[in-house]
Coordinates of C-alpha atoms and ligand atoms in Angstrom, one line a residue:
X1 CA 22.9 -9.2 10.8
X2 CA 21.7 -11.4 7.7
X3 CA 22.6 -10.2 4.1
X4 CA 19.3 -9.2 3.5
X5 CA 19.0 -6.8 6.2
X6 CA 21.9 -5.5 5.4
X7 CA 20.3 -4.9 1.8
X8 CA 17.0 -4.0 3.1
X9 CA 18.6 -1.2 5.1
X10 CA 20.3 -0.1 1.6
X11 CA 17.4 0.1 -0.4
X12 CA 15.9 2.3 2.4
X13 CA 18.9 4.8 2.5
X14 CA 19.1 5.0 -1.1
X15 CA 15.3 6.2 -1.1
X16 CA 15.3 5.9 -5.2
X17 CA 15.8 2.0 -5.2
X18 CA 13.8 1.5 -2.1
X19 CA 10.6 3.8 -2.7
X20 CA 10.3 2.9 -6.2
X21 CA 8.7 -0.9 -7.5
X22 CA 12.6 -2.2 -7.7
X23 CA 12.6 -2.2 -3.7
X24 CA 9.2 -4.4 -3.0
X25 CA 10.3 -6.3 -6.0
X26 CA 13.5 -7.4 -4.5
X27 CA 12.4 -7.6 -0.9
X28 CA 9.9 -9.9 -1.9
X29 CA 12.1 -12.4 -2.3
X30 CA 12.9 -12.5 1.3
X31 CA 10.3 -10.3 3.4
X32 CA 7.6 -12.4 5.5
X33 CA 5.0 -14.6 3.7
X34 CA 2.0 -13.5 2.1
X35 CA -1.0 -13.7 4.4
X36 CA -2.8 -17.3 4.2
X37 CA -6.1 -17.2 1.9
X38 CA -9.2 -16.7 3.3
X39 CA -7.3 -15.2 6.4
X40 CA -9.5 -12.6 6.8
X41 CA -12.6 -14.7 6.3
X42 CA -15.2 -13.2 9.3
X43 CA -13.3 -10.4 9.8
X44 CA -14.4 -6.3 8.9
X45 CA -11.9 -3.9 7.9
X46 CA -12.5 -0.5 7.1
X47 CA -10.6 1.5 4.8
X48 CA -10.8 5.5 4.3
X49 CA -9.8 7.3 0.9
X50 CA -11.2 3.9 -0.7
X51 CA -12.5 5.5 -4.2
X52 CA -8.7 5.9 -5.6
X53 CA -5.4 4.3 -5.8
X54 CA -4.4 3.0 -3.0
X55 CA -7.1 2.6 -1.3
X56 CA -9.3 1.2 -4.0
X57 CA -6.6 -1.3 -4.9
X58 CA -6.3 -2.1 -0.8
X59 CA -10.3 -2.7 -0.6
X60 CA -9.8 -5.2 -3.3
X61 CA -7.0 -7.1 -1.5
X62 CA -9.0 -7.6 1.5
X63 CA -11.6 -8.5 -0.2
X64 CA -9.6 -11.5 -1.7
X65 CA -8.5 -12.4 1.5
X66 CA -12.2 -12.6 2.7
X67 CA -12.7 -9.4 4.6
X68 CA -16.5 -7.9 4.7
X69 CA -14.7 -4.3 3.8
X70 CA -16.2 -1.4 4.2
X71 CA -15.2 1.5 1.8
X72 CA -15.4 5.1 2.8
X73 CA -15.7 8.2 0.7
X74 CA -16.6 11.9 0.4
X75 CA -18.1 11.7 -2.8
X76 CA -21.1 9.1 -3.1
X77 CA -21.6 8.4 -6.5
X78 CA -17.9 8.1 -6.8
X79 CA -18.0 5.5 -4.1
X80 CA -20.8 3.5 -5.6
X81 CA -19.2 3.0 -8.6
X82 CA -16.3 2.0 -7.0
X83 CA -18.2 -0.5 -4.8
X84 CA -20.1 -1.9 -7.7
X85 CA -16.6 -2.6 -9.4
X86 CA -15.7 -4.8 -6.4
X87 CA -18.5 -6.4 -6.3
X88 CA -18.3 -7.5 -9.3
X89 CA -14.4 -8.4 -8.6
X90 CA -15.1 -9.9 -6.0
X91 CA -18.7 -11.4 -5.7
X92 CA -18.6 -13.5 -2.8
X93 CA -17.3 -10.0 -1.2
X94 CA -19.2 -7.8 1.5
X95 CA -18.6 -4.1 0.6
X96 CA -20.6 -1.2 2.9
X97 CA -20.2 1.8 1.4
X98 CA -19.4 4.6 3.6
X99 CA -20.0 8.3 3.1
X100 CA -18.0 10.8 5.0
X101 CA -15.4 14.1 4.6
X102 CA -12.9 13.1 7.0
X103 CA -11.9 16.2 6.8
X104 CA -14.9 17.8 8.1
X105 CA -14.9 16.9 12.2
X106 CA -18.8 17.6 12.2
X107 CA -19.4 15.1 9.7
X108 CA -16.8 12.4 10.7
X109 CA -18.4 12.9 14.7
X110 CA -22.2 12.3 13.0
X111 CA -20.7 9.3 10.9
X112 CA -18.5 7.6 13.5
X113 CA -21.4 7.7 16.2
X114 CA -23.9 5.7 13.5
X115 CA -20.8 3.9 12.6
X116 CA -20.2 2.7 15.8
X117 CA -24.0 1.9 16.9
X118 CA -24.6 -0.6 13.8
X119 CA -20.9 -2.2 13.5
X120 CA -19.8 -4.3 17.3
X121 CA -16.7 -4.9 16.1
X122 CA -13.8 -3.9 13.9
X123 CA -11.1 -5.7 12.9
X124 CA -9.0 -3.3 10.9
X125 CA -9.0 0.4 10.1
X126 CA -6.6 1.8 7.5
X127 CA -6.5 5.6 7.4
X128 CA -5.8 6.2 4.0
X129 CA -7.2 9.5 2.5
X130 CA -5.1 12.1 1.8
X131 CA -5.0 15.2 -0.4
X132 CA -2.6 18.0 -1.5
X133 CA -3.7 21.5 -1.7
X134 CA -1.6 24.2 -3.3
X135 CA -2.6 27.2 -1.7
X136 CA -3.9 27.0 2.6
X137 CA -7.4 26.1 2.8
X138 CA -9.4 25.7 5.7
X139 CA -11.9 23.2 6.8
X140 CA -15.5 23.3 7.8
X141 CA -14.1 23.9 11.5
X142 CA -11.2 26.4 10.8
X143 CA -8.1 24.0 10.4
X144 CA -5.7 24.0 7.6
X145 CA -7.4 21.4 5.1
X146 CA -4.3 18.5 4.9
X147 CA -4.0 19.0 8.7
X148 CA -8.0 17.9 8.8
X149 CA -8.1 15.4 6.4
X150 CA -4.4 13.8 7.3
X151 CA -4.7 13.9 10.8
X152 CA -7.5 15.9 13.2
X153 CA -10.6 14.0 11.4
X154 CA -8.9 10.7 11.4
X155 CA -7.6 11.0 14.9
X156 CA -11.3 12.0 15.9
X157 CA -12.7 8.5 13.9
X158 CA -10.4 6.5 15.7
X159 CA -11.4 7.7 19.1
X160 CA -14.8 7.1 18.2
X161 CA -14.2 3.7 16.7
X162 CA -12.2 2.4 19.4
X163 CA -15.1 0.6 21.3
X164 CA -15.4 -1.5 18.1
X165 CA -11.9 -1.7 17.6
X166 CA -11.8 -3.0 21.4
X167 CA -14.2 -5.5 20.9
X168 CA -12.7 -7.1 18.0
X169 CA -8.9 -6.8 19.2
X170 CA -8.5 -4.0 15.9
X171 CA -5.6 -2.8 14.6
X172 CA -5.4 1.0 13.0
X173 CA -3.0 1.4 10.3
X174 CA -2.1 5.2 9.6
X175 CA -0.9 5.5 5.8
X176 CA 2.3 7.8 6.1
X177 CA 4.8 9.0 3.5
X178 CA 8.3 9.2 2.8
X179 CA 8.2 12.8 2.6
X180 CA 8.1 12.7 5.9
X181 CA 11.7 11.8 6.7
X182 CA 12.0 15.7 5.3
X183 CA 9.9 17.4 7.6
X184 CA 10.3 18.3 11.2
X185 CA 7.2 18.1 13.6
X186 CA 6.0 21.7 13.8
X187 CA 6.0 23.6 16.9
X188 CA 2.9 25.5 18.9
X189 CA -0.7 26.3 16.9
X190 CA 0.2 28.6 14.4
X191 CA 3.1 26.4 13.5
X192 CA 0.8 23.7 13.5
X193 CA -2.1 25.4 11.7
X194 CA 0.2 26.9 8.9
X195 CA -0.9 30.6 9.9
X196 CA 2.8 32.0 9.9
X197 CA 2.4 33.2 5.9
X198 CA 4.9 30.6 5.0
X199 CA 2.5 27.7 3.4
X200 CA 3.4 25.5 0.8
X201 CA 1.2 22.6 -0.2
X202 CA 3.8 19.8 -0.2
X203 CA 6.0 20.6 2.6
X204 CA 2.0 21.2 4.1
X205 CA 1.6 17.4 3.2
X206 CA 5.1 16.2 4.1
X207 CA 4.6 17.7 8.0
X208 CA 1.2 16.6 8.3
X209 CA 2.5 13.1 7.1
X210 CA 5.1 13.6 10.0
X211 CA 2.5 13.9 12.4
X212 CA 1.1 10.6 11.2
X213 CA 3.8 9.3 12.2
X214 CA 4.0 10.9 15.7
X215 CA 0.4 10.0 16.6
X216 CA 0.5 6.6 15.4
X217 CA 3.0 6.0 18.0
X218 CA 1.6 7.8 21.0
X219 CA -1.6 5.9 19.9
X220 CA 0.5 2.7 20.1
X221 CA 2.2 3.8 23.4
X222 CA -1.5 4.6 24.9
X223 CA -2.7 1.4 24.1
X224 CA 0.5 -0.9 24.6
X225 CA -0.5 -3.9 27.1
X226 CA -3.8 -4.0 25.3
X227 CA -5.3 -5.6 22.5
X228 CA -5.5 -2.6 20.8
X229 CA -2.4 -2.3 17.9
X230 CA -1.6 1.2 16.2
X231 CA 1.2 1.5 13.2
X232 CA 2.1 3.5 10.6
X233 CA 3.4 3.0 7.2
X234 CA 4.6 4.4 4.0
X235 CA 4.1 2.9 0.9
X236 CA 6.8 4.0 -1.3
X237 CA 6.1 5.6 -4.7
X238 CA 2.9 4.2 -6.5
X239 CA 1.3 5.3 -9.7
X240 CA -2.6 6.5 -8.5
X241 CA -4.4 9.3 -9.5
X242 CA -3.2 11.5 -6.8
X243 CA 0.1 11.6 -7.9
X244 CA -0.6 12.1 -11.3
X245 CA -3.0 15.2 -10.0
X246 CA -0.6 16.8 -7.7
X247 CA 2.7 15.8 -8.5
X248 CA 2.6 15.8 -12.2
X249 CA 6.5 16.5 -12.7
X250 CA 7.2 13.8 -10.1
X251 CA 5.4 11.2 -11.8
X252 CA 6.5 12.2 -15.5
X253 CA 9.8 11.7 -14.2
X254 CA 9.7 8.5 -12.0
X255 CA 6.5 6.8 -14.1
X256 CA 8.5 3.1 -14.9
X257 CA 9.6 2.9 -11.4
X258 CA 6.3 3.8 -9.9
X259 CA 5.0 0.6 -7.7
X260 CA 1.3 -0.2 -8.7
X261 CA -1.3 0.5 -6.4
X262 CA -2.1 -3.1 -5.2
X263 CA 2.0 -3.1 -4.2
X264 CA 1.1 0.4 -2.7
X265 CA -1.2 -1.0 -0.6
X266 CA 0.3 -4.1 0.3
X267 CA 1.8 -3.3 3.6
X268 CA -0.9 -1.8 5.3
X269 CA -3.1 -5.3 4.0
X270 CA -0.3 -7.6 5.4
X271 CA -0.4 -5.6 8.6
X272 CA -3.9 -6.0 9.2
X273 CA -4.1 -9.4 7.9
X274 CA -1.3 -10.9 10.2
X275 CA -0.7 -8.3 13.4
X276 CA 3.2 -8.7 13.3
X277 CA 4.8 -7.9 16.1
X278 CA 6.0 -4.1 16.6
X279 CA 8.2 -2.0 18.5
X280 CA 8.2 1.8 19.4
X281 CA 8.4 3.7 16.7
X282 CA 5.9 1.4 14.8
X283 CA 6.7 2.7 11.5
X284 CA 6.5 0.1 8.3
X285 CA 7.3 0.1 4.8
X286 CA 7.7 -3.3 2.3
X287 CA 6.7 -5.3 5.4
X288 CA 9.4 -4.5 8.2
X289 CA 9.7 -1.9 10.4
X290 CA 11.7 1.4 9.7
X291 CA 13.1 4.2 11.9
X292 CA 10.9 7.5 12.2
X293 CA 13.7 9.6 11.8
X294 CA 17.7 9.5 10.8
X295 CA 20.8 10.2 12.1
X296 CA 21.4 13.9 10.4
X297 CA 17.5 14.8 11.5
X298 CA 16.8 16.9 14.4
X299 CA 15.4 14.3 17.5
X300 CA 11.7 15.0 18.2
X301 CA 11.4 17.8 21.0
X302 CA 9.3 15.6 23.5
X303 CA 7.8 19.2 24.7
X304 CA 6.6 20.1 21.2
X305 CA 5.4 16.1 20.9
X306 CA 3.5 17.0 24.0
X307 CA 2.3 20.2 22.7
X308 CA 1.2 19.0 19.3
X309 CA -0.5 16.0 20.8
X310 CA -3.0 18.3 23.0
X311 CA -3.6 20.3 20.6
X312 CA -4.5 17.6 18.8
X313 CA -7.0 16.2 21.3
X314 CA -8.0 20.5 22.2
X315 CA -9.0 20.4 18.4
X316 CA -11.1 17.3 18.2
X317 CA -12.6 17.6 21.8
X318 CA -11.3 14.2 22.4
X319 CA -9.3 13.1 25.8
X320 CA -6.1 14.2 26.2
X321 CA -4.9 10.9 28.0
X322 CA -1.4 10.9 26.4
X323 CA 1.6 9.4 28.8
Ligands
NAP1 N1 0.8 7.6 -4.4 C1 2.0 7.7 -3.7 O1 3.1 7.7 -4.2 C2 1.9 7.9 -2.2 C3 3.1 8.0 -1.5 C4 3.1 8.2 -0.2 C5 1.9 8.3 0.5 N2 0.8 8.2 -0.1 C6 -0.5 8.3 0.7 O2 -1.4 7.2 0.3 C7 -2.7 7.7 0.5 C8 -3.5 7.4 -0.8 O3 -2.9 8.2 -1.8 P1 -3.2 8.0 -3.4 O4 -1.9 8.2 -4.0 O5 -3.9 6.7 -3.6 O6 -4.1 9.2 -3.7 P2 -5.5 9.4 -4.5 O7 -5.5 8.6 -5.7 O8 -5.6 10.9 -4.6 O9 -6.5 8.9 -3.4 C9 -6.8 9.7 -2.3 C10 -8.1 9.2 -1.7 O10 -8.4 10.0 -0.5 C11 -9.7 10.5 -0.6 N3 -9.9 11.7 0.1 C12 -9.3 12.9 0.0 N4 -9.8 13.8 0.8 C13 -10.8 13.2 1.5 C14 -11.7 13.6 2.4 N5 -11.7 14.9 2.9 N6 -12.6 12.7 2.9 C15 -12.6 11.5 2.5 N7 -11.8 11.0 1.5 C16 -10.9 11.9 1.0 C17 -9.9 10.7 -2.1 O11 -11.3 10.8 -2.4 P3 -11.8 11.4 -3.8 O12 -11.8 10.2 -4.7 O13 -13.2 11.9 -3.5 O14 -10.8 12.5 -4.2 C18 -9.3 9.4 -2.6 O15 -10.2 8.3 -2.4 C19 -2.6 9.1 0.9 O16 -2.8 9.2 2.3 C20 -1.3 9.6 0.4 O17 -0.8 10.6 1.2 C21 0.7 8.0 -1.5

């Protein structure tokens, strides 16, 4: 094994170094090279929770790399003024504005059918948007909110994407966190749907961030031998907005460490910009691939994989054609 992966895995373990803007800064010095310019020239990426942080700053970058990008959003005078500042970023730019609650499974359903009749083909889809509630709130449909918006409306957009993402030999990038590594994959509905009395908004987040993770690679598993790619990623600790709303201690404490959100973003960019090889798992963080779980965590219960995964496709009324 080289030095650097051997400091690679370090950084990891250590979480502080790792997370924070010290670990991309030294793994750039040896992680793989920077996507040619112009590399996404032709192609159309799509990229959800685009009118903050990470997402903003990751519309931008494939826009510099030639992208026709096309930035979605709840809020639509939030997400024009965002699209006008790329434009004017990035003038020789495409940017579509898209409007939808992917929380809301009605509204992602109306948008992803229009969606999918007036775009053939698409190249990249980065599901992005997140949220943090503090109390259990419950979506248009019934579900706990951070399970909608994290995971049921997402997983719903990508089924209804996927002839586009066919056609154009896509790849879906699910944006993770490493809260997850602290969280277990809950077990049977009311587990999964937080009705048990026990919620708490950031070990809400940190699960539903697990099962990012978990459908990511049964997505990637469904779809192996076919053009089709599925990963995951976290992106470490990055100053945006949402942290500064929801984790204000967090971010008063770690603030000159936090990564910006361009370096945020940068995996999930690199991923769809260059299609790396991946293996099962398909985690990522700082461009290379990480494990899902560790050593003193409890293995994933395949049964309650299984479990979660049709309730998953139950909720969304979407196949349930898992292995
Ligand atoms: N920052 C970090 O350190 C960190 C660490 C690990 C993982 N992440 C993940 O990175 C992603 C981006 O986070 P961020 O820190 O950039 O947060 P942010 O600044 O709060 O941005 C979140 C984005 O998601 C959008 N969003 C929330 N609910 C939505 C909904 N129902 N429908 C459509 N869009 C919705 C927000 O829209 P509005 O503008 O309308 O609110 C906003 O554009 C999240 O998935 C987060 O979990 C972040």
């Amino acid at each position: 094994m080289a030095i650097t992966d051997l400091l690679d895995a370090a950084l990891d373990r250590s979480v502080v170094l790792g997370y924070t803007s010290l670990g991309s800064r030294l793994r750039r010095r040896w992680w793989p090279a920077d996507p040619a310019p112009g590399s996404l020239a032709g192609k159309r990426v799509l990229v959800t929770g685009a009118t903050s942080g990470i997402g903003e700053a990751m519309a931008g970058s494939f826009a510099r790399l030639g992208a026709t990008v096309h930035v979605l959003g709840r809020n639509a005078d939030k997400l024009a003024g965002v699209a006008r500042e790329l434009r004017l970023e990035h003038p020789n730019a495409t940017i579509v504005e898209e409007v939808c609650d992917v929380g809301d499974l009605d509204a992602v359903r109306d948008w992803g059918e229009a969606f999918a009749d007036r775009v053939p083909g698409l190249d990249g889809l980065v599901h992005n948007a997140g949220t943090m509630t503090d109390t259990r709130t419950e979506s248009p449909q019934g579900h706990e909110l951070q399970l909608a918006v994290h995971v049921l409306g997402p997983h719903l957009m990508t089924e209804l994407l996927l002839p586009a993402l066919t056609a154009a030999r896509g790849i879906v990038v699910w944006m993770s966190t490493g809260g997850m590594y602290g969280a277990a994959l809950p077990d049977g509905e009311d587990a999964i749907e937080y009705r048990d009395g026990t919620y708490r908004g950031v070990s809400a987040y940190a699960r539903t961030k697990r099962m990012q993770v978990v459908l990511a690679d049964a997505w990637a598993r469904r779809y192996d031998g076919t053009d089709v790619r599925v990963e995951s990623m976290h992106p470490g600790w990055v100053e945006t907005p949402g942290v500064a709303t929801h984790l204000p201690r967090f971010r008063s404490l770690t603030r000159p460490l936090l990564r910006t959100a361009e370096d945020g973003a940068d995996t999930a960019v690199w991923l769809v910009a260059t299609r790396p090889p991946s293996e099962p798992g398909h985690l990522w963080h700082d461009r290379a691939q990480r494990p899902t779980t560790f050593g003193w965590q409890r293995d994933q219960d395949p049964a309650a994989v299984a479990r979660f995964l049709d309730y998953v496709a139950i909720s969304t009324e979407t196949p349930p054609d898992w292995d």
